PDB file of N, CA and C in Angstrom:
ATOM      1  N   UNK T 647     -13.343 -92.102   9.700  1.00 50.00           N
ATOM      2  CA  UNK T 647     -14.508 -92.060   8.861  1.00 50.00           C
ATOM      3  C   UNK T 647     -15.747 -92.475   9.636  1.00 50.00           C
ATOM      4  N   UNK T 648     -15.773 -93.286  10.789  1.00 52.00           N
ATOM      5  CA  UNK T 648     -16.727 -93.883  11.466  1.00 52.00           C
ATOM      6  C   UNK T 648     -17.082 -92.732  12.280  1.00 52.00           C
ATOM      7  N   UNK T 649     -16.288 -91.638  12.369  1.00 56.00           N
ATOM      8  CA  UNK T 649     -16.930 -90.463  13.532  1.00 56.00           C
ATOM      9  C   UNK T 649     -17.663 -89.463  12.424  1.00 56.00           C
ATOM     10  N   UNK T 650     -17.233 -89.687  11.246  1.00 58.00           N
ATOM     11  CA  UNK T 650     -18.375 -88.837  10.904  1.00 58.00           C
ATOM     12  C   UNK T 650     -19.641 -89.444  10.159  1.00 58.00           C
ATOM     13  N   UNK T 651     -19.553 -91.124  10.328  1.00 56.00           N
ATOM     14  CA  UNK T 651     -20.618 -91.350  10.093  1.00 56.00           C
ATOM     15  C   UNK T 651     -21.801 -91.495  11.380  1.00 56.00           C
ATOM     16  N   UNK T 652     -21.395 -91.161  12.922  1.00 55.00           N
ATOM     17  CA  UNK T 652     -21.641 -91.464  14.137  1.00 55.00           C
ATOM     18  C   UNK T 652     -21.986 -89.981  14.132  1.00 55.00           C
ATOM     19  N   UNK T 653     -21.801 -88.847  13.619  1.00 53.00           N
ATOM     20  CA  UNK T 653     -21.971 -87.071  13.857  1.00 53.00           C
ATOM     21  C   UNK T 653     -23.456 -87.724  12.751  1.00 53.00           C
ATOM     22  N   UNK T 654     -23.656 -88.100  11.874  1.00 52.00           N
ATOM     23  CA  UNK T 654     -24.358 -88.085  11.017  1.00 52.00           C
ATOM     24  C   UNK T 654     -25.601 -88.973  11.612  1.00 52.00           C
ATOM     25  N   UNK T 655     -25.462 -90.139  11.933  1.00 53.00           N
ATOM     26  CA  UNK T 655     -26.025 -91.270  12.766  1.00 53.00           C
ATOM     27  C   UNK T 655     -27.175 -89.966  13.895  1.00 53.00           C
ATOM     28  N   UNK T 656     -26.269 -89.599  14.562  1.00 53.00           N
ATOM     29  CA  UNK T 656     -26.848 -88.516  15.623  1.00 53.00           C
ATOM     30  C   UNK T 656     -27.769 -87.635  15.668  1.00 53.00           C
ATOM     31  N   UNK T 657     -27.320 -87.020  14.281  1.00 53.00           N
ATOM     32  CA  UNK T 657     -28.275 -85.744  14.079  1.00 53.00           C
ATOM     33  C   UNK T 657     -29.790 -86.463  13.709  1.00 53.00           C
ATOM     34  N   UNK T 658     -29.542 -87.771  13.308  1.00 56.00           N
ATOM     35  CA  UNK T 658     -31.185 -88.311  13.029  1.00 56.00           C
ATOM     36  C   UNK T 658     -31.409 -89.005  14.031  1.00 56.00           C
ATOM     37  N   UNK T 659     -31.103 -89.137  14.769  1.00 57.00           N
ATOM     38  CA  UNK T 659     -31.644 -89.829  15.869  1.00 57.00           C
ATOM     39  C   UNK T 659     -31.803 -88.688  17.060  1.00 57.00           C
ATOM     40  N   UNK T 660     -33.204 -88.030  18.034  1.00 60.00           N
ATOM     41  CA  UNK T 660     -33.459 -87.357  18.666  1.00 60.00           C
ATOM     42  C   UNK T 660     -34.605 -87.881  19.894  1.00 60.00           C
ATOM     43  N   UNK T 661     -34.297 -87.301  20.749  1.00 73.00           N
ATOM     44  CA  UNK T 661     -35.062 -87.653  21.839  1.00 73.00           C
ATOM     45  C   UNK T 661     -36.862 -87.667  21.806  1.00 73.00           C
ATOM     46  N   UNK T 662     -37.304 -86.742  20.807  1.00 76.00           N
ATOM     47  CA  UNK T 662     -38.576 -86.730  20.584  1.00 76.00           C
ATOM     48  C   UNK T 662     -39.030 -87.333  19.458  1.00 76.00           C
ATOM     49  N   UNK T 663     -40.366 -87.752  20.019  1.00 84.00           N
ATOM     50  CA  UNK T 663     -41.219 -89.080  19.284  1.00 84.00           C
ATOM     51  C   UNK T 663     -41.902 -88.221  18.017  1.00 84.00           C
ATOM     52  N   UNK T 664     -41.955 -89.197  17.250  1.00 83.00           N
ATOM     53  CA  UNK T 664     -43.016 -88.360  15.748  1.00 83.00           C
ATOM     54  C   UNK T 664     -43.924 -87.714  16.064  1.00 83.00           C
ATOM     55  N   UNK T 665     -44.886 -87.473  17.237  1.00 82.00           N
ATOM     56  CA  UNK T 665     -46.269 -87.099  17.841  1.00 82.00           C
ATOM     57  C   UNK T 665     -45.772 -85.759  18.206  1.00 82.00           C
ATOM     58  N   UNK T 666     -45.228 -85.343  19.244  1.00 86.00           N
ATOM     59  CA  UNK T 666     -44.435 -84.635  19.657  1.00 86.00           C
ATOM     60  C   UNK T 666     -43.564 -83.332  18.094  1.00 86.00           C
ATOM     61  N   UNK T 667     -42.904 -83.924  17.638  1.00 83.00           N
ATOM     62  CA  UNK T 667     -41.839 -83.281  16.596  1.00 83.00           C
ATOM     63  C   UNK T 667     -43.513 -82.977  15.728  1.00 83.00           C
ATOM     64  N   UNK T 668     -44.571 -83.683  15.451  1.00 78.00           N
ATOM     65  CA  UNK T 668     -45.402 -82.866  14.373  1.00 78.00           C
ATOM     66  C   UNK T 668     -46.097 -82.206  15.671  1.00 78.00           C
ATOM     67  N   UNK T 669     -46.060 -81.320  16.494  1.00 84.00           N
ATOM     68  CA  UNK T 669     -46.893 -80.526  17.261  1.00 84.00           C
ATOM     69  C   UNK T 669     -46.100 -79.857  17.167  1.00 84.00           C
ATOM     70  N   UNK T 670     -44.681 -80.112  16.986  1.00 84.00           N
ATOM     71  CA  UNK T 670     -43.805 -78.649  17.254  1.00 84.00           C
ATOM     72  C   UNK T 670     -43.753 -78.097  15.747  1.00 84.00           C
ATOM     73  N   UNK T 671     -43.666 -78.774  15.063  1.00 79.00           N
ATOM     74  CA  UNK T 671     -44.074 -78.398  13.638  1.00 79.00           C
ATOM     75  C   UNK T 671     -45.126 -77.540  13.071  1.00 79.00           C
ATOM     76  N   UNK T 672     -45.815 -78.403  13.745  1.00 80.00           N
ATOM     77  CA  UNK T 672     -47.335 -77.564  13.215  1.00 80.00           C
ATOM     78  C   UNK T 672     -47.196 -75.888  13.904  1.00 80.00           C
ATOM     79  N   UNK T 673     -46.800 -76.034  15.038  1.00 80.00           N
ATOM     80  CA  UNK T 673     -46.889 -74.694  15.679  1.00 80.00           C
ATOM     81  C   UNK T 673     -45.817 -73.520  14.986  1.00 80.00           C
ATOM     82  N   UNK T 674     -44.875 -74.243  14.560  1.00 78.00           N
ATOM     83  CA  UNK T 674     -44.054 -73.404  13.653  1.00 78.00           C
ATOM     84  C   UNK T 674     -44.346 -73.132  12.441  1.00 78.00           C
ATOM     85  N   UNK T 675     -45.104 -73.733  11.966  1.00 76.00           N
ATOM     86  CA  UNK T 675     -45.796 -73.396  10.458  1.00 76.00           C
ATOM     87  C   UNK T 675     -47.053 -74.001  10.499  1.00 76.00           C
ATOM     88  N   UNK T 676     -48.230 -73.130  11.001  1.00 78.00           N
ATOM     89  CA  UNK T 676     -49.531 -73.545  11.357  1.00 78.00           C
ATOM     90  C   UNK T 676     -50.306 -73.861  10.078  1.00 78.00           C
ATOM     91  N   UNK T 677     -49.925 -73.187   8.751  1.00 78.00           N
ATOM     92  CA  UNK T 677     -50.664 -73.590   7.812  1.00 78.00           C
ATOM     93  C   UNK T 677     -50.396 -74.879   7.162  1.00 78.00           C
ATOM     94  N   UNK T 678     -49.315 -75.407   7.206  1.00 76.00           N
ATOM     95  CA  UNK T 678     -49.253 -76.673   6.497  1.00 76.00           C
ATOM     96  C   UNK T 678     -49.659 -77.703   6.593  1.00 76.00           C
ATOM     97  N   UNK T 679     -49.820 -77.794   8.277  1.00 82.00           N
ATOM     98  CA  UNK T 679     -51.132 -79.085   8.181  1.00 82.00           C
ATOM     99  C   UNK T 679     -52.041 -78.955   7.593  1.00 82.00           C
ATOM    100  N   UNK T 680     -52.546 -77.233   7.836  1.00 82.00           N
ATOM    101  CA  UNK T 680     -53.949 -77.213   7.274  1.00 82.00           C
ATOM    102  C   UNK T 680     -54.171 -77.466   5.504  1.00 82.00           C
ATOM    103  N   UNK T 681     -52.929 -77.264   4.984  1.00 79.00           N
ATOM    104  CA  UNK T 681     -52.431 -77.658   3.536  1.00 79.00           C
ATOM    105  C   UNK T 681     -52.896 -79.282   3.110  1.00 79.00           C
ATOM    106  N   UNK T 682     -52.264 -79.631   4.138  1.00 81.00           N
ATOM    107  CA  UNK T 682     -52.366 -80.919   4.039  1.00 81.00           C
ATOM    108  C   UNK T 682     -53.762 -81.779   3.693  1.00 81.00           C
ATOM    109  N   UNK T 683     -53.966 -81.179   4.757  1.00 86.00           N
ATOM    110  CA  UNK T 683     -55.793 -81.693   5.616  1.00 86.00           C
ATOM    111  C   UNK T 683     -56.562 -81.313   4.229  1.00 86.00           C
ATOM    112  N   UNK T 684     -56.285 -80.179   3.614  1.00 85.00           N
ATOM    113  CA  UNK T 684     -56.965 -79.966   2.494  1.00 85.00           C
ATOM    114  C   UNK T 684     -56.487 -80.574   1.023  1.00 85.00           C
ATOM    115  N   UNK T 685     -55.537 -81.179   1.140  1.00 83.00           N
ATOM    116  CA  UNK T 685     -55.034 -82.101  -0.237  1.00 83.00           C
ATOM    117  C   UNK T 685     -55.639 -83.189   0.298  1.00 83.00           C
ATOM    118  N   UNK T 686     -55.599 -83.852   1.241  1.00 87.00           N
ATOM    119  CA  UNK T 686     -56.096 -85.103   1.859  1.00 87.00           C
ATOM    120  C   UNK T 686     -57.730 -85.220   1.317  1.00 87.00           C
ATOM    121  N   UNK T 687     -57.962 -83.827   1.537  1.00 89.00           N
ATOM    122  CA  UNK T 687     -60.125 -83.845   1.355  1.00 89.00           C
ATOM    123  C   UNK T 687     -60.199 -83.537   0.397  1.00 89.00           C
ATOM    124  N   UNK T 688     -59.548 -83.055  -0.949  1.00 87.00           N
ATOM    125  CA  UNK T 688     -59.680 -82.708  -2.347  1.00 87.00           C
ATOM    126  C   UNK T 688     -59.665 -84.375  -2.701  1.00 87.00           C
ATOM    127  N   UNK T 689     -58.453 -84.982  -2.470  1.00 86.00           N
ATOM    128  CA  UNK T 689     -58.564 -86.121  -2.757  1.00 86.00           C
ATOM    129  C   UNK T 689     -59.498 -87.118  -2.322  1.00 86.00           C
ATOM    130  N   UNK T 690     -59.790 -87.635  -1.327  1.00 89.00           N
ATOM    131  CA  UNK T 690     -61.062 -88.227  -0.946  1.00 89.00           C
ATOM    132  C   UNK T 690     -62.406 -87.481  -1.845  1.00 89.00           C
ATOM    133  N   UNK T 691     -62.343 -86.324  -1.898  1.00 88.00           N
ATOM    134  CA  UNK T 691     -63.454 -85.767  -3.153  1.00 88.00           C
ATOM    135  C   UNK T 691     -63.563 -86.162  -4.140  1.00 88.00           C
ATOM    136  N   UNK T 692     -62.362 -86.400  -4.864  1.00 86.00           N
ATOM    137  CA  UNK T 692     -62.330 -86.868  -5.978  1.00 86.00           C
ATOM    138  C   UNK T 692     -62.158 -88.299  -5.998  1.00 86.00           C
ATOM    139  N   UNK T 693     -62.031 -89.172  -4.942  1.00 85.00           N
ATOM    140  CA  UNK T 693     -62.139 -90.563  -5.220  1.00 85.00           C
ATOM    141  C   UNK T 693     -63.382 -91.170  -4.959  1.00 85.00           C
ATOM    142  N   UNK T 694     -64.597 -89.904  -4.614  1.00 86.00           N
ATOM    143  CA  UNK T 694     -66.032 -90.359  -4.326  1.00 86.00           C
ATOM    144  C   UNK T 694     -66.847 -89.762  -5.725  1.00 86.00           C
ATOM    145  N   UNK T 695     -66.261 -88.826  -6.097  1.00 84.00           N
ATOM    146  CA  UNK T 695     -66.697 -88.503  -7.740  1.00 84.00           C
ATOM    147  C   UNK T 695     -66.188 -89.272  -8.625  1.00 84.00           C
ATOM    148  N   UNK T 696     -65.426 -90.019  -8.590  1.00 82.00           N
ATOM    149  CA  UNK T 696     -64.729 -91.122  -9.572  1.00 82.00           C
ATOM    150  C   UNK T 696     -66.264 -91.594  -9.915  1.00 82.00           C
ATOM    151  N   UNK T 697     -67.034 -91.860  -9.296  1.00 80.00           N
ATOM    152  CA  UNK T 697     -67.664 -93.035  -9.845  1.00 80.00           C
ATOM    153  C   UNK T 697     -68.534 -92.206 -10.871  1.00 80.00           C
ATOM    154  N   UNK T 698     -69.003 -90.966 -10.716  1.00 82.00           N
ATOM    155  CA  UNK T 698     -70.291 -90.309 -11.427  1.00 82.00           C
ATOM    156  C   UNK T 698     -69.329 -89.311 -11.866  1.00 82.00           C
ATOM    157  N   UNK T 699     -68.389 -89.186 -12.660  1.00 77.00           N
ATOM    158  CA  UNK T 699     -67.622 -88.222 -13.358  1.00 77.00           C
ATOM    159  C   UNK T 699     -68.197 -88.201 -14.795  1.00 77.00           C
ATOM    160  N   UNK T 700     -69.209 -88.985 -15.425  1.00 80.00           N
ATOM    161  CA  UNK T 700     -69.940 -88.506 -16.459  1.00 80.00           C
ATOM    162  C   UNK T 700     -68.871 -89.233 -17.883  1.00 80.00           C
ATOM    163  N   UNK T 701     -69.060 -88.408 -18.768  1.00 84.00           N
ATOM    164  CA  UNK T 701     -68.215 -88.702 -19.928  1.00 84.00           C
ATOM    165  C   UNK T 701     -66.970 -87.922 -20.017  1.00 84.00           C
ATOM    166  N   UNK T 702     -66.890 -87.704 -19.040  1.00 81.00           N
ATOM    167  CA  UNK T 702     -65.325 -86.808 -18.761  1.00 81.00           C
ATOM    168  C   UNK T 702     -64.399 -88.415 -18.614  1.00 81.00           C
ATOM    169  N   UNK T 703     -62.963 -87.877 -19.406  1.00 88.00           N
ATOM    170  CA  UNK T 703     -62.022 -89.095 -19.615  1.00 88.00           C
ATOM    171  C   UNK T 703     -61.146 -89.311 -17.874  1.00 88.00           C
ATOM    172  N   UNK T 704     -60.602 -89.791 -17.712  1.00 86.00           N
ATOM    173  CA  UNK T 704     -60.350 -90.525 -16.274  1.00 86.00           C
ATOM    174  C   UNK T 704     -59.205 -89.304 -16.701  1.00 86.00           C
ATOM    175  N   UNK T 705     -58.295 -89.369 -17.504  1.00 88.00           N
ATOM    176  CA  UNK T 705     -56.977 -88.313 -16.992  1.00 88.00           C
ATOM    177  C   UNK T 705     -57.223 -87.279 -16.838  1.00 88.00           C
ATOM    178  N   UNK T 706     -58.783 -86.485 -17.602  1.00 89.00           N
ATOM    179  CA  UNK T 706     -58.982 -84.920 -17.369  1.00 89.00           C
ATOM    180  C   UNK T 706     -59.410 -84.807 -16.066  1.00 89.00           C
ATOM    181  N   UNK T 707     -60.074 -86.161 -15.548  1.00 85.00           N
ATOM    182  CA  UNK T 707     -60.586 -85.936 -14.357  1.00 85.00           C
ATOM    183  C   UNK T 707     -59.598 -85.719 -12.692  1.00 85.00           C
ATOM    184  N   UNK T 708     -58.734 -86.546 -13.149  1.00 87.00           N
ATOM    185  CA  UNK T 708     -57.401 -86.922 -12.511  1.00 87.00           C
ATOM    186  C   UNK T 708     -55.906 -85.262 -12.498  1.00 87.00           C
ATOM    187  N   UNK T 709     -56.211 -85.067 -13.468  1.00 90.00           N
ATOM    188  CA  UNK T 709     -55.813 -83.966 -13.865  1.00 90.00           C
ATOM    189  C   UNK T 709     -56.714 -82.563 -13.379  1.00 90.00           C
ATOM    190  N   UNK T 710     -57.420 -82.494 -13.110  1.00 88.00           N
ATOM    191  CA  UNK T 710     -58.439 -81.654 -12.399  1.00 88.00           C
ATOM    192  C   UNK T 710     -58.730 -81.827 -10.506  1.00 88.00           C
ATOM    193  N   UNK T 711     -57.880 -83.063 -10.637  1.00 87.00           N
ATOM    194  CA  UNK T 711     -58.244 -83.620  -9.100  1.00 87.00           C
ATOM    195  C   UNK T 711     -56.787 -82.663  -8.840  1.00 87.00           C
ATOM    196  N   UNK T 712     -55.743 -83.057  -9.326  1.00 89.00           N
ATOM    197  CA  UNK T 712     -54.352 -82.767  -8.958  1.00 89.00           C
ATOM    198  C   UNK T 712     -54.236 -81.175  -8.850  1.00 89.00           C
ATOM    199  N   UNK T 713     -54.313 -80.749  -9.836  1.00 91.00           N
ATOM    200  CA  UNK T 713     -54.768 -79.102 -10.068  1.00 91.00           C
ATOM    201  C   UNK T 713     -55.369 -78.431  -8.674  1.00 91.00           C
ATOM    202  N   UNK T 714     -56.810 -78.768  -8.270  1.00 88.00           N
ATOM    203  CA  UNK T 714     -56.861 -78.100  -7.243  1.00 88.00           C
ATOM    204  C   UNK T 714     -56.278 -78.688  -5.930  1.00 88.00           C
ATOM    205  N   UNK T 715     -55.599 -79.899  -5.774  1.00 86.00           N
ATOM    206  CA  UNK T 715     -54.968 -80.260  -4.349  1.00 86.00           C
ATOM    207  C   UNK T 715     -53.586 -79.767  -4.808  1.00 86.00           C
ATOM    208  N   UNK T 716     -53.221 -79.741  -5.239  1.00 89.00           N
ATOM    209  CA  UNK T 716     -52.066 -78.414  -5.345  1.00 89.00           C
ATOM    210  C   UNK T 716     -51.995 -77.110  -5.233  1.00 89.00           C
ATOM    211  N   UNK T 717     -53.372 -76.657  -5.498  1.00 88.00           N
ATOM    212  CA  UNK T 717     -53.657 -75.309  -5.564  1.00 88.00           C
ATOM    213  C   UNK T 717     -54.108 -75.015  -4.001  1.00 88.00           C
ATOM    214  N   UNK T 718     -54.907 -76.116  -3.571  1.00 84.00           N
ATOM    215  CA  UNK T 718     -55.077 -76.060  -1.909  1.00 84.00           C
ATOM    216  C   UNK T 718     -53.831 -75.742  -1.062  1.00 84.00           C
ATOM    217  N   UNK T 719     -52.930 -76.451  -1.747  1.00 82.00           N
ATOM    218  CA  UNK T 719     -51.916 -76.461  -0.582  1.00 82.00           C
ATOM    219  C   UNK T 719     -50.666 -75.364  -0.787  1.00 82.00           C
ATOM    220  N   UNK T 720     -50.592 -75.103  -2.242  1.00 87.00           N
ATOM    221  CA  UNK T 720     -50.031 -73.312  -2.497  1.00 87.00           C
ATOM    222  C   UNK T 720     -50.507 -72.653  -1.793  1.00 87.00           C
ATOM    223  N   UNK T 721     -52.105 -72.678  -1.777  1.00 87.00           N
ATOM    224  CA  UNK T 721     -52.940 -71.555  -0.688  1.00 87.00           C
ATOM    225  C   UNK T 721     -52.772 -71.266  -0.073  1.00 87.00           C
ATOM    226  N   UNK T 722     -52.739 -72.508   1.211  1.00 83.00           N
ATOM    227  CA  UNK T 722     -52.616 -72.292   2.918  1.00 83.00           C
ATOM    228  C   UNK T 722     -50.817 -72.086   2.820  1.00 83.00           C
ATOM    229  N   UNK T 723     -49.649 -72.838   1.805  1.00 81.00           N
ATOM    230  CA  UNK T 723     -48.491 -72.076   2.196  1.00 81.00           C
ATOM    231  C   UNK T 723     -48.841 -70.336   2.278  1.00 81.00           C
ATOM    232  N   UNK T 724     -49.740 -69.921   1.078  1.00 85.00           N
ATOM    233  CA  UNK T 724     -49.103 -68.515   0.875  1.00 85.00           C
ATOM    234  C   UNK T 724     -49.519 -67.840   1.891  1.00 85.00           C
ATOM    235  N   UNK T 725     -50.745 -68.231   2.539  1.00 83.00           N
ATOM    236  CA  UNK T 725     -51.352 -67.293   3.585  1.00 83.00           C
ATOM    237  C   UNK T 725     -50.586 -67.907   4.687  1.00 83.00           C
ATOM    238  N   UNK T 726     -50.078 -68.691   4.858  1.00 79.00           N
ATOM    239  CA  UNK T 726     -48.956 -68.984   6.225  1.00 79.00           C
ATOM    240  C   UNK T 726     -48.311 -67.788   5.708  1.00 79.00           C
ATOM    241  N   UNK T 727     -47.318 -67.971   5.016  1.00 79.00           N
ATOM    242  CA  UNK T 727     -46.135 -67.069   4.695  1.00 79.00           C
ATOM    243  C   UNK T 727     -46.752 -65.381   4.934  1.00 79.00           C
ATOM    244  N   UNK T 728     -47.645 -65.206   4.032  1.00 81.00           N
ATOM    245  CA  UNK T 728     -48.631 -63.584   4.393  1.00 81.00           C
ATOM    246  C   UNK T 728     -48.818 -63.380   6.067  1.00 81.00           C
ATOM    247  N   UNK T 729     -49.203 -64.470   7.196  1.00 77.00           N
ATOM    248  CA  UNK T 729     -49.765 -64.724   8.169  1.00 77.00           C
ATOM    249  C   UNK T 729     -48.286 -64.619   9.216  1.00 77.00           C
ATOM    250  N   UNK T 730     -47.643 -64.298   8.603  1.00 74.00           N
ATOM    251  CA  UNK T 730     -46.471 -64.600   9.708  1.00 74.00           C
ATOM    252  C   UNK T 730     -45.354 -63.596   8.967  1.00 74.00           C
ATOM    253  N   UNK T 731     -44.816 -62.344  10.041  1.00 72.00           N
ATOM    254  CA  UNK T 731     -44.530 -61.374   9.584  1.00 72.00           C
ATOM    255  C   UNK T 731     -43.155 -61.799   9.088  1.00 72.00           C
ATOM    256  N   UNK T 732     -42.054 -61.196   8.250  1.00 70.00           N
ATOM    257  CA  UNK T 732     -40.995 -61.544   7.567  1.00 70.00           C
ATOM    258  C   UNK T 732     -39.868 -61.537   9.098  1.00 70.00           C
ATOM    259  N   UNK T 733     -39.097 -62.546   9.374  1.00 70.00           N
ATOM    260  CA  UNK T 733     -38.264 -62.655   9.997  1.00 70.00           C
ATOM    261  C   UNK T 733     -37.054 -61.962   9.419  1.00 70.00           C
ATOM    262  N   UNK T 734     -36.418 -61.253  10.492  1.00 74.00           N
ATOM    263  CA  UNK T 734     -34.938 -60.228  10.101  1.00 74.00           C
ATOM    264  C   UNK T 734     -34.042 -61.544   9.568  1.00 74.00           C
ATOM    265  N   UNK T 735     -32.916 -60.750   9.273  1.00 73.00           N
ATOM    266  CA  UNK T 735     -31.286 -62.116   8.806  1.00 73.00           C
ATOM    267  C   UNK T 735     -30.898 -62.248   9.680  1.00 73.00           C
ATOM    268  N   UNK T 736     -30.530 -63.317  10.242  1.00 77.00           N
ATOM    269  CA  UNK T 736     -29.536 -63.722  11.174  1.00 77.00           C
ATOM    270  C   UNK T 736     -28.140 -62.801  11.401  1.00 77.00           C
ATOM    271  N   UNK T 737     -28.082 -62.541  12.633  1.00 83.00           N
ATOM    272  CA  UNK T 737     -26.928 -61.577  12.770  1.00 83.00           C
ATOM    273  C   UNK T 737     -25.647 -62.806  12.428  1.00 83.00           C
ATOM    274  N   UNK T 738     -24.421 -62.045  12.086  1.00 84.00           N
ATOM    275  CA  UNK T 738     -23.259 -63.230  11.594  1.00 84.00           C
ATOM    276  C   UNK T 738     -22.666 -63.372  13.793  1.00 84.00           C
ATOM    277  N   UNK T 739     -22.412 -64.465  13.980  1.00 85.00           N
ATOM    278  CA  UNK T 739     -21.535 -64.450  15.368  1.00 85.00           C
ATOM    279  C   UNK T 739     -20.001 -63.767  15.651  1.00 85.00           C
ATOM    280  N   UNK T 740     -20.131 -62.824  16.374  1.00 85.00           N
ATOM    281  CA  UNK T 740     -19.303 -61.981  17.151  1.00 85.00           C
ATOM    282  C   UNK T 740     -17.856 -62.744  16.417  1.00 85.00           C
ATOM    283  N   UNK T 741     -16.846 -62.077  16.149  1.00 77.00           N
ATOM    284  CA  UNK T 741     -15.365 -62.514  15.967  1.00 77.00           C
ATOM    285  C   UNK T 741     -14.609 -62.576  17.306  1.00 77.00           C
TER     286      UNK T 741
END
């Protein structure tokens, strides 16, 4: 039981540093940082409009914050996915 908790142990433990593994990331799916970067700045938007949001109630406002940083980051997935032509199926390995 200890070897397959040591196969398991393994697979999370890898030679490359977090810095590294998000560059290889990013390059494999270029839009999702940019997903990111844009939920990150919807939000900072909306935590600098907090203060002058008017007579609008805090959950519609909150609820309007969430809405479009979700909608940001559907975005840049879909145009990744549009942006990057459909990969074939994996062939099955030779018998």
């Amino acid at each position: 039981m200890s070897s397959n908790a040591d196969v398991a142990l393994s697979s999370y433990q890898s030679d490359e540093d977090q810095g590294s593994k998000l560059i290889r990331k990013a390059k494999e799916a270029p839009f999702v940082p940019v997903g990111i970067a844009g939920c990150m700045a919807v939000v900072a938007y909306g935590l600098y409009k907090l203060k002058s949001r008017g007579n609008t109630k805090m959950s519609v406002h909150l609820i309007h914050m969430r809405v479009a940083a979700q909608g940001f980051v559907v975005g840049a997935m879909t145009l990744g996915k549009l942006a990057r032509p459909a990969r074939p199926p994996p062939r099955p390995p030779p018998r």
